[in-house]
PDB file of C-alpha atoms in Angstrom:
ATOM      1  CA  UNK A   1     -13.503  16.335 -14.677  1.00  0.00           C
ATOM      2  CA  UNK A   2      -9.930  15.930 -15.192  1.00  0.00           C
ATOM      3  CA  UNK A   3      -8.328  18.283 -12.856  1.00  0.00           C
ATOM      4  CA  UNK A   4      -4.834  18.992 -13.519  1.00  0.00           C
ATOM      5  CA  UNK A   5      -2.102  19.449 -10.952  1.00  0.00           C
ATOM      6  CA  UNK A   6      -2.191  23.384 -10.007  1.00  0.00           C
ATOM      7  CA  UNK A   7       1.722  23.593  -9.955  1.00  0.00           C
ATOM      8  CA  UNK A   8       4.838  21.777 -11.833  1.00  0.00           C
ATOM      9  CA  UNK A   9       6.525  21.344  -8.239  1.00  0.00           C
ATOM     10  CA  UNK A  10       5.012  19.780  -5.153  1.00  0.00           C
ATOM     11  CA  UNK A  11       4.599  22.448  -2.447  1.00  0.00           C
ATOM     12  CA  UNK A  12       4.930  21.625   1.252  1.00  0.00           C
ATOM     13  CA  UNK A  13       1.505  21.437   3.362  1.00  0.00           C
ATOM     14  CA  UNK A  14       1.084  21.142   7.035  1.00  0.00           C
ATOM     15  CA  UNK A  15      -1.137  18.477   8.122  1.00  0.00           C
ATOM     16  CA  UNK A  16      -3.035  18.615  11.490  1.00  0.00           C
ATOM     17  CA  UNK A  17      -5.262  15.825  12.523  1.00  0.00           C
ATOM     18  CA  UNK A  18      -7.359  17.133  15.334  1.00  0.00           C
ATOM     19  CA  UNK A  19      -9.492  14.107  16.067  1.00  0.00           C
ATOM     20  CA  UNK A  20     -12.793  15.045  17.095  1.00  0.00           C
ATOM     21  CA  UNK A  21     -12.813  18.629  18.385  1.00  0.00           C
ATOM     22  CA  UNK A  22     -15.291  21.214  19.532  1.00  0.00           C
ATOM     23  CA  UNK A  23     -16.528  23.298  16.651  1.00  0.00           C
ATOM     24  CA  UNK A  24     -15.666  26.717  18.041  1.00  0.00           C
ATOM     25  CA  UNK A  25     -12.242  25.264  18.776  1.00  0.00           C
ATOM     26  CA  UNK A  26     -11.519  24.414  15.246  1.00  0.00           C
ATOM     27  CA  UNK A  27     -13.286  27.577  14.082  1.00  0.00           C
ATOM     28  CA  UNK A  28     -10.737  29.748  16.215  1.00  0.00           C
ATOM     29  CA  UNK A  29      -7.778  27.556  14.848  1.00  0.00           C
ATOM     30  CA  UNK A  30      -8.773  28.331  11.241  1.00  0.00           C
ATOM     31  CA  UNK A  31      -9.504  31.960  11.849  1.00  0.00           C
ATOM     32  CA  UNK A  32      -5.937  32.270  13.622  1.00  0.00           C
ATOM     33  CA  UNK A  33      -4.173  30.384  10.676  1.00  0.00           C
ATOM     34  CA  UNK A  34      -6.131  32.323   7.991  1.00  0.00           C
ATOM     35  CA  UNK A  35      -4.868  35.541   9.577  1.00  0.00           C
ATOM     36  CA  UNK A  36      -1.226  34.547   9.542  1.00  0.00           C
ATOM     37  CA  UNK A  37      -1.417  33.059   5.992  1.00  0.00           C
ATOM     38  CA  UNK A  38      -2.893  36.529   4.834  1.00  0.00           C
ATOM     39  CA  UNK A  39       0.059  38.103   6.639  1.00  0.00           C
ATOM     40  CA  UNK A  40       2.594  35.817   4.887  1.00  0.00           C
ATOM     41  CA  UNK A  41       3.701  34.515   8.376  1.00  0.00           C
ATOM     42  CA  UNK A  42       2.162  30.883   7.613  1.00  0.00           C
ATOM     43  CA  UNK A  43       2.477  28.223   5.094  1.00  0.00           C
ATOM     44  CA  UNK A  44      -0.584  26.352   3.615  1.00  0.00           C
ATOM     45  CA  UNK A  45      -1.911  23.862   5.947  1.00  0.00           C
ATOM     46  CA  UNK A  46      -4.938  21.493   6.387  1.00  0.00           C
ATOM     47  CA  UNK A  47      -6.811  20.633   9.472  1.00  0.00           C
ATOM     48  CA  UNK A  48      -8.475  17.123   9.480  1.00  0.00           C
ATOM     49  CA  UNK A  49     -10.919  16.671  12.196  1.00  0.00           C
ATOM     50  CA  UNK A  50     -14.589  15.653  13.261  1.00  0.00           C
ATOM     51  CA  UNK A  51     -16.906  17.662  15.798  1.00  0.00           C
ATOM     52  CA  UNK A  52     -19.333  16.580  18.109  1.00  0.00           C
ATOM     53  CA  UNK A  53     -22.801  17.304  16.816  1.00  0.00           C
ATOM     54  CA  UNK A  54     -23.256  20.793  15.637  1.00  0.00           C
ATOM     55  CA  UNK A  55     -25.356  22.776  13.130  1.00  0.00           C
ATOM     56  CA  UNK A  56     -23.401  25.354  11.251  1.00  0.00           C
ATOM     57  CA  UNK A  57     -25.319  28.139   9.207  1.00  0.00           C
ATOM     58  CA  UNK A  58     -23.676  30.041   6.535  1.00  0.00           C
ATOM     59  CA  UNK A  59     -24.374  33.368   4.915  1.00  0.00           C
ATOM     60  CA  UNK A  60     -27.296  32.242   2.791  1.00  0.00           C
ATOM     61  CA  UNK A  61     -29.153  30.455   5.672  1.00  0.00           C
ATOM     62  CA  UNK A  62     -32.993  31.374   5.826  1.00  0.00           C
ATOM     63  CA  UNK A  63     -34.729  31.249   9.177  1.00  0.00           C
ATOM     64  CA  UNK A  64     -37.053  28.702   7.605  1.00  0.00           C
ATOM     65  CA  UNK A  65     -33.942  26.250   6.920  1.00  0.00           C
ATOM     66  CA  UNK A  66     -33.814  25.320  10.782  1.00  0.00           C
ATOM     67  CA  UNK A  67     -36.884  23.493  11.851  1.00  0.00           C
ATOM     68  CA  UNK A  68     -36.444  23.743  15.550  1.00  0.00           C
ATOM     69  CA  UNK A  69     -35.246  27.043  17.805  1.00  0.00           C
ATOM     70  CA  UNK A  70     -31.672  27.177  18.397  1.00  0.00           C
ATOM     71  CA  UNK A  71     -31.916  26.921  21.916  1.00  0.00           C
ATOM     72  CA  UNK A  72     -33.984  23.679  21.716  1.00  0.00           C
ATOM     73  CA  UNK A  73     -31.232  22.193  19.726  1.00  0.00           C
ATOM     74  CA  UNK A  74     -28.434  23.377  21.673  1.00  0.00           C
ATOM     75  CA  UNK A  75     -30.282  21.621  24.734  1.00  0.00           C
ATOM     76  CA  UNK A  76     -30.487  18.495  22.720  1.00  0.00           C
ATOM     77  CA  UNK A  77     -26.690  18.628  22.404  1.00  0.00           C
ATOM     78  CA  UNK A  78     -26.595  20.214  18.982  1.00  0.00           C
ATOM     79  CA  UNK A  79     -25.910  23.990  19.069  1.00  0.00           C
ATOM     80  CA  UNK A  80     -26.328  26.287  16.133  1.00  0.00           C
ATOM     81  CA  UNK A  81     -23.436  28.440  15.111  1.00  0.00           C
ATOM     82  CA  UNK A  82     -23.456  31.150  12.653  1.00  0.00           C
ATOM     83  CA  UNK A  83     -20.401  31.304  10.393  1.00  0.00           C
ATOM     84  CA  UNK A  84     -18.702  33.245   7.429  1.00  0.00           C
ATOM     85  CA  UNK A  85     -18.679  30.460   4.939  1.00  0.00           C
ATOM     86  CA  UNK A  86     -20.894  30.456   1.899  1.00  0.00           C
ATOM     87  CA  UNK A  87     -23.976  28.398   1.810  1.00  0.00           C
ATOM     88  CA  UNK A  88     -26.954  27.677   4.037  1.00  0.00           C
ATOM     89  CA  UNK A  89     -27.151  25.227   7.122  1.00  0.00           C
ATOM     90  CA  UNK A  90     -25.776  21.971   7.606  1.00  0.00           C
ATOM     91  CA  UNK A  91     -24.781  19.383  10.110  1.00  0.00           C
ATOM     92  CA  UNK A  92     -21.291  18.338  11.300  1.00  0.00           C
ATOM     93  CA  UNK A  93     -20.699  15.331  13.771  1.00  0.00           C
ATOM     94  CA  UNK A  94     -18.274  12.693  14.605  1.00  0.00           C
ATOM     95  CA  UNK A  95     -19.734  10.440  11.655  1.00  0.00           C
ATOM     96  CA  UNK A  96     -17.841  12.721   9.244  1.00  0.00           C
ATOM     97  CA  UNK A  97     -14.413  13.357   7.937  1.00  0.00           C
ATOM     98  CA  UNK A  98     -13.983  17.033   7.960  1.00  0.00           C
ATOM     99  CA  UNK A  99     -11.256  18.883   5.893  1.00  0.00           C
ATOM    100  CA  UNK A 100     -10.511  22.648   6.333  1.00  0.00           C
ATOM    101  CA  UNK A 101      -7.879  23.644   3.858  1.00  0.00           C
ATOM    102  CA  UNK A 102      -6.193  27.022   4.759  1.00  0.00           C
ATOM    103  CA  UNK A 103      -4.328  27.699   1.515  1.00  0.00           C
ATOM    104  CA  UNK A 104      -3.240  30.473  -0.487  1.00  0.00           C
ATOM    105  CA  UNK A 105      -4.847  30.222  -3.873  1.00  0.00           C
ATOM    106  CA  UNK A 106      -2.115  32.546  -5.562  1.00  0.00           C
ATOM    107  CA  UNK A 107      -0.149  29.289  -5.092  1.00  0.00           C
ATOM    108  CA  UNK A 108      -2.481  27.350  -7.190  1.00  0.00           C
ATOM    109  CA  UNK A 109      -5.025  29.244  -9.213  1.00  0.00           C
ATOM    110  CA  UNK A 110      -7.293  32.290  -8.312  1.00  0.00           C
ATOM    111  CA  UNK A 111     -10.620  30.861  -9.333  1.00  0.00           C
ATOM    112  CA  UNK A 112     -13.407  30.215  -7.061  1.00  0.00           C
ATOM    113  CA  UNK A 113     -15.034  27.702  -9.502  1.00  0.00           C
ATOM    114  CA  UNK A 114     -11.694  25.815  -9.926  1.00  0.00           C
ATOM    115  CA  UNK A 115     -11.214  25.610  -6.259  1.00  0.00           C
ATOM    116  CA  UNK A 116     -14.625  24.209  -5.560  1.00  0.00           C
ATOM    117  CA  UNK A 117     -14.622  21.700  -8.198  1.00  0.00           C
ATOM    118  CA  UNK A 118     -11.202  20.577  -7.118  1.00  0.00           C
ATOM    119  CA  UNK A 119     -12.403  19.748  -3.581  1.00  0.00           C
ATOM    120  CA  UNK A 120     -15.112  17.826  -5.141  1.00  0.00           C
ATOM    121  CA  UNK A 121     -12.872  15.908  -7.124  1.00  0.00           C
ATOM    122  CA  UNK A 122     -10.958  14.938  -4.037  1.00  0.00           C
ATOM    123  CA  UNK A 123     -14.071  13.507  -2.575  1.00  0.00           C
ATOM    124  CA  UNK A 124     -15.159  11.708  -5.959  1.00  0.00           C
ATOM    125  CA  UNK A 125     -11.815   9.884  -6.040  1.00  0.00           C
ATOM    126  CA  UNK A 126     -11.837   9.041  -2.589  1.00  0.00           C
ATOM    127  CA  UNK A 127     -15.270   7.878  -2.702  1.00  0.00           C
ATOM    128  CA  UNK A 128     -14.120   5.431  -5.691  1.00  0.00           C
ATOM    129  CA  UNK A 129     -11.408   3.880  -3.450  1.00  0.00           C
ATOM    130  CA  UNK A 130     -14.373   2.262  -1.534  1.00  0.00           C
ATOM    131  CA  UNK A 131     -16.241   1.449  -4.574  1.00  0.00           C
ATOM    132  CA  UNK A 132     -18.604   4.258  -4.649  1.00  0.00           C
ATOM    133  CA  UNK A 133     -19.336   6.489  -7.587  1.00  0.00           C
ATOM    134  CA  UNK A 134     -19.873  10.183  -6.837  1.00  0.00           C
ATOM    135  CA  UNK A 135     -21.204  12.734  -8.923  1.00  0.00           C
ATOM    136  CA  UNK A 136     -21.630  16.391  -9.373  1.00  0.00           C
ATOM    137  CA  UNK A 137     -25.066  17.990  -9.705  1.00  0.00           C
ATOM    138  CA  UNK A 138     -24.904  21.037 -12.050  1.00  0.00           C
ATOM    139  CA  UNK A 139     -25.721  24.281 -10.240  1.00  0.00           C
ATOM    140  CA  UNK A 140     -25.259  22.583  -7.001  1.00  0.00           C
ATOM    141  CA  UNK A 141     -22.221  22.188  -4.618  1.00  0.00           C
ATOM    142  CA  UNK A 142     -20.823  19.075  -2.807  1.00  0.00           C
ATOM    143  CA  UNK A 143     -21.029  15.593  -4.107  1.00  0.00           C
ATOM    144  CA  UNK A 144     -23.813  13.244  -4.556  1.00  0.00           C
ATOM    145  CA  UNK A 145     -24.767   9.650  -5.291  1.00  0.00           C
ATOM    146  CA  UNK A 146     -27.515  10.888  -7.934  1.00  0.00           C
ATOM    147  CA  UNK A 147     -29.381  14.093  -8.201  1.00  0.00           C
ATOM    148  CA  UNK A 148     -31.359  13.507  -5.044  1.00  0.00           C
ATOM    149  CA  UNK A 149     -28.867  11.673  -2.517  1.00  0.00           C
ATOM    150  CA  UNK A 150     -26.206  13.700  -1.237  1.00  0.00           C
ATOM    151  CA  UNK A 151     -22.954  12.432   0.693  1.00  0.00           C
ATOM    152  CA  UNK A 152     -20.629  15.322   0.805  1.00  0.00           C
ATOM    153  CA  UNK A 153     -21.181  19.109   1.693  1.00  0.00           C
ATOM    154  CA  UNK A 154     -18.965  21.921   1.128  1.00  0.00           C
ATOM    155  CA  UNK A 155     -18.865  25.782   1.922  1.00  0.00           C
ATOM    156  CA  UNK A 156     -15.669  28.136   1.886  1.00  0.00           C
ATOM    157  CA  UNK A 157     -14.844  31.540   2.539  1.00  0.00           C
ATOM    158  CA  UNK A 158     -11.864  33.214   0.582  1.00  0.00           C
ATOM    159  CA  UNK A 159     -10.430  36.435   1.633  1.00  0.00           C
ATOM    160  CA  UNK A 160      -7.506  38.004  -0.287  1.00  0.00           C
ATOM    161  CA  UNK A 161      -7.374  34.518  -2.098  1.00  0.00           C
ATOM    162  CA  UNK A 162      -6.422  32.448   1.173  1.00  0.00           C
ATOM    163  CA  UNK A 163      -9.369  29.863   2.038  1.00  0.00           C
ATOM    164  CA  UNK A 164     -11.148  28.856   5.083  1.00  0.00           C
ATOM    165  CA  UNK A 165     -13.666  26.361   5.939  1.00  0.00           C
ATOM    166  CA  UNK A 166     -13.968  23.332   3.542  1.00  0.00           C
ATOM    167  CA  UNK A 167     -15.945  20.075   3.326  1.00  0.00           C
ATOM    168  CA  UNK A 168     -17.552  17.177   5.171  1.00  0.00           C
ATOM    169  CA  UNK A 169     -18.102  13.746   4.046  1.00  0.00           C
ATOM    170  CA  UNK A 170     -20.573  11.514   5.516  1.00  0.00           C
ATOM    171  CA  UNK A 171     -18.534   8.299   6.635  1.00  0.00           C
ATOM    172  CA  UNK A 172     -21.086   6.823   8.814  1.00  0.00           C
ATOM    173  CA  UNK A 173     -24.973   6.927   8.698  1.00  0.00           C
ATOM    174  CA  UNK A 174     -26.056  10.377  10.258  1.00  0.00           C
ATOM    175  CA  UNK A 175     -29.185  11.201   8.149  1.00  0.00           C
ATOM    176  CA  UNK A 176     -31.523  11.475  11.168  1.00  0.00           C
ATOM    177  CA  UNK A 177     -29.202  14.254  12.210  1.00  0.00           C
ATOM    178  CA  UNK A 178     -30.312  16.191   9.072  1.00  0.00           C
ATOM    179  CA  UNK A 179     -33.855  15.921   9.828  1.00  0.00           C
ATOM    180  CA  UNK A 180     -33.737  18.952  12.199  1.00  0.00           C
ATOM    181  CA  UNK A 181     -32.769  21.092   9.235  1.00  0.00           C
ATOM    182  CA  UNK A 182     -33.306  21.734   5.540  1.00  0.00           C
ATOM    183  CA  UNK A 183     -29.730  20.648   4.171  1.00  0.00           C
ATOM    184  CA  UNK A 184     -28.160  23.462   2.502  1.00  0.00           C
ATOM    185  CA  UNK A 185     -31.610  24.778   1.739  1.00  0.00           C
ATOM    186  CA  UNK A 186     -32.121  22.151  -1.058  1.00  0.00           C
ATOM    187  CA  UNK A 187     -35.351  20.793   0.210  1.00  0.00           C
ATOM    188  CA  UNK A 188     -36.498  17.220  -0.081  1.00  0.00           C
ATOM    189  CA  UNK A 189     -33.242  15.503  -0.555  1.00  0.00           C
ATOM    190  CA  UNK A 190     -31.909  12.246   0.797  1.00  0.00           C
ATOM    191  CA  UNK A 191     -28.687  12.237   2.998  1.00  0.00           C
ATOM    192  CA  UNK A 192     -26.492   9.450   2.709  1.00  0.00           C
ATOM    193  CA  UNK A 193     -23.308   8.207   3.875  1.00  0.00           C
ATOM    194  CA  UNK A 194     -20.069   6.185   2.507  1.00  0.00           C
ATOM    195  CA  UNK A 195     -20.905   3.057   4.882  1.00  0.00           C
ATOM    196  CA  UNK A 196     -24.264   2.779   3.437  1.00  0.00           C
ATOM    197  CA  UNK A 197     -23.127   3.127  -0.181  1.00  0.00           C
ATOM    198  CA  UNK A 198     -20.084   0.884  -0.133  1.00  0.00           C
ATOM    199  CA  UNK A 199     -19.908  -2.650   0.233  1.00  0.00           C
ATOM    200  CA  UNK A 200     -16.769  -2.498   2.066  1.00  0.00           C
ATOM    201  CA  UNK A 201     -16.414  -1.646   5.879  1.00  0.00           C
ATOM    202  CA  UNK A 202     -15.180   1.871   6.512  1.00  0.00           C
ATOM    203  CA  UNK A 203     -13.932   3.995   9.342  1.00  0.00           C
ATOM    204  CA  UNK A 204     -13.682   7.876   9.542  1.00  0.00           C
ATOM    205  CA  UNK A 205      -9.835   7.227  10.011  1.00  0.00           C
ATOM    206  CA  UNK A 206      -9.688   5.271   6.623  1.00  0.00           C
ATOM    207  CA  UNK A 207     -11.852   7.798   4.909  1.00  0.00           C
ATOM    208  CA  UNK A 208      -9.536  10.476   6.257  1.00  0.00           C
ATOM    209  CA  UNK A 209      -6.393   8.641   4.788  1.00  0.00           C
ATOM    210  CA  UNK A 210      -7.956   8.312   1.316  1.00  0.00           C
ATOM    211  CA  UNK A 211      -9.164  11.992   1.200  1.00  0.00           C
ATOM    212  CA  UNK A 212      -5.668  13.117   2.368  1.00  0.00           C
ATOM    213  CA  UNK A 213      -3.936  11.246  -0.299  1.00  0.00           C
ATOM    214  CA  UNK A 214      -6.056  12.680  -2.882  1.00  0.00           C
ATOM    215  CA  UNK A 215      -6.072  16.075  -1.702  1.00  0.00           C
ATOM    216  CA  UNK A 216      -2.142  15.967  -1.779  1.00  0.00           C
ATOM    217  CA  UNK A 217      -2.573  14.642  -5.396  1.00  0.00           C
ATOM    218  CA  UNK A 218      -4.966  17.207  -6.679  1.00  0.00           C
ATOM    219  CA  UNK A 219      -3.353  20.291  -5.300  1.00  0.00           C
ATOM    220  CA  UNK A 220       0.342  19.110  -5.830  1.00  0.00           C
ATOM    221  CA  UNK A 221       1.285  19.035  -2.090  1.00  0.00           C
ATOM    222  CA  UNK A 222       3.930  17.021  -0.230  1.00  0.00           C
ATOM    223  CA  UNK A 223       3.852  16.636   3.638  1.00  0.00           C
TER     224      UNK A 223
END
């Protein structure tokens, strides 16, 4: 897909690299900035981070999508958190690049489909930097290596055309983490990572740099 720049002039974007941060703390930050953005007291911003292991449940999560009781998973070091984003359950961890754009789509395009495809385009172009071909699968979100192998997950909430939540890219191998859940309720899929798919060495920091560059390009931002 050829995603064109959303605005003729580049807009300013605040970018915060939070490193590895507790999911609940990152969620509180998202909600804080999202509220300010709606109120008109905050400019667009982007939170970049990773998390200690955690499972997050979107609004379409079914009980059978989680194979172990939540208290057992928490005891094993991976708490289960219910959130307001769309989609089902997924895993977040230190193996991933995670982007949370808090942006006002009135400054871009008030179209949910356009926004989701634009996020996917950011990921696809970044994967290409490491020699990996990412694809879309019709009717499904995120980015895939093929119709049964998923490498990036996305789920957002949009209120008054202001966004929160975002996407995660598996940079380092983490497929074993996903065995406790039915990822996104998709059933028998393979979960891959950039490190496994690329012939080039890759770190989360390198993936973050690539993803940020393409995010700025796609959404016509400057920092």
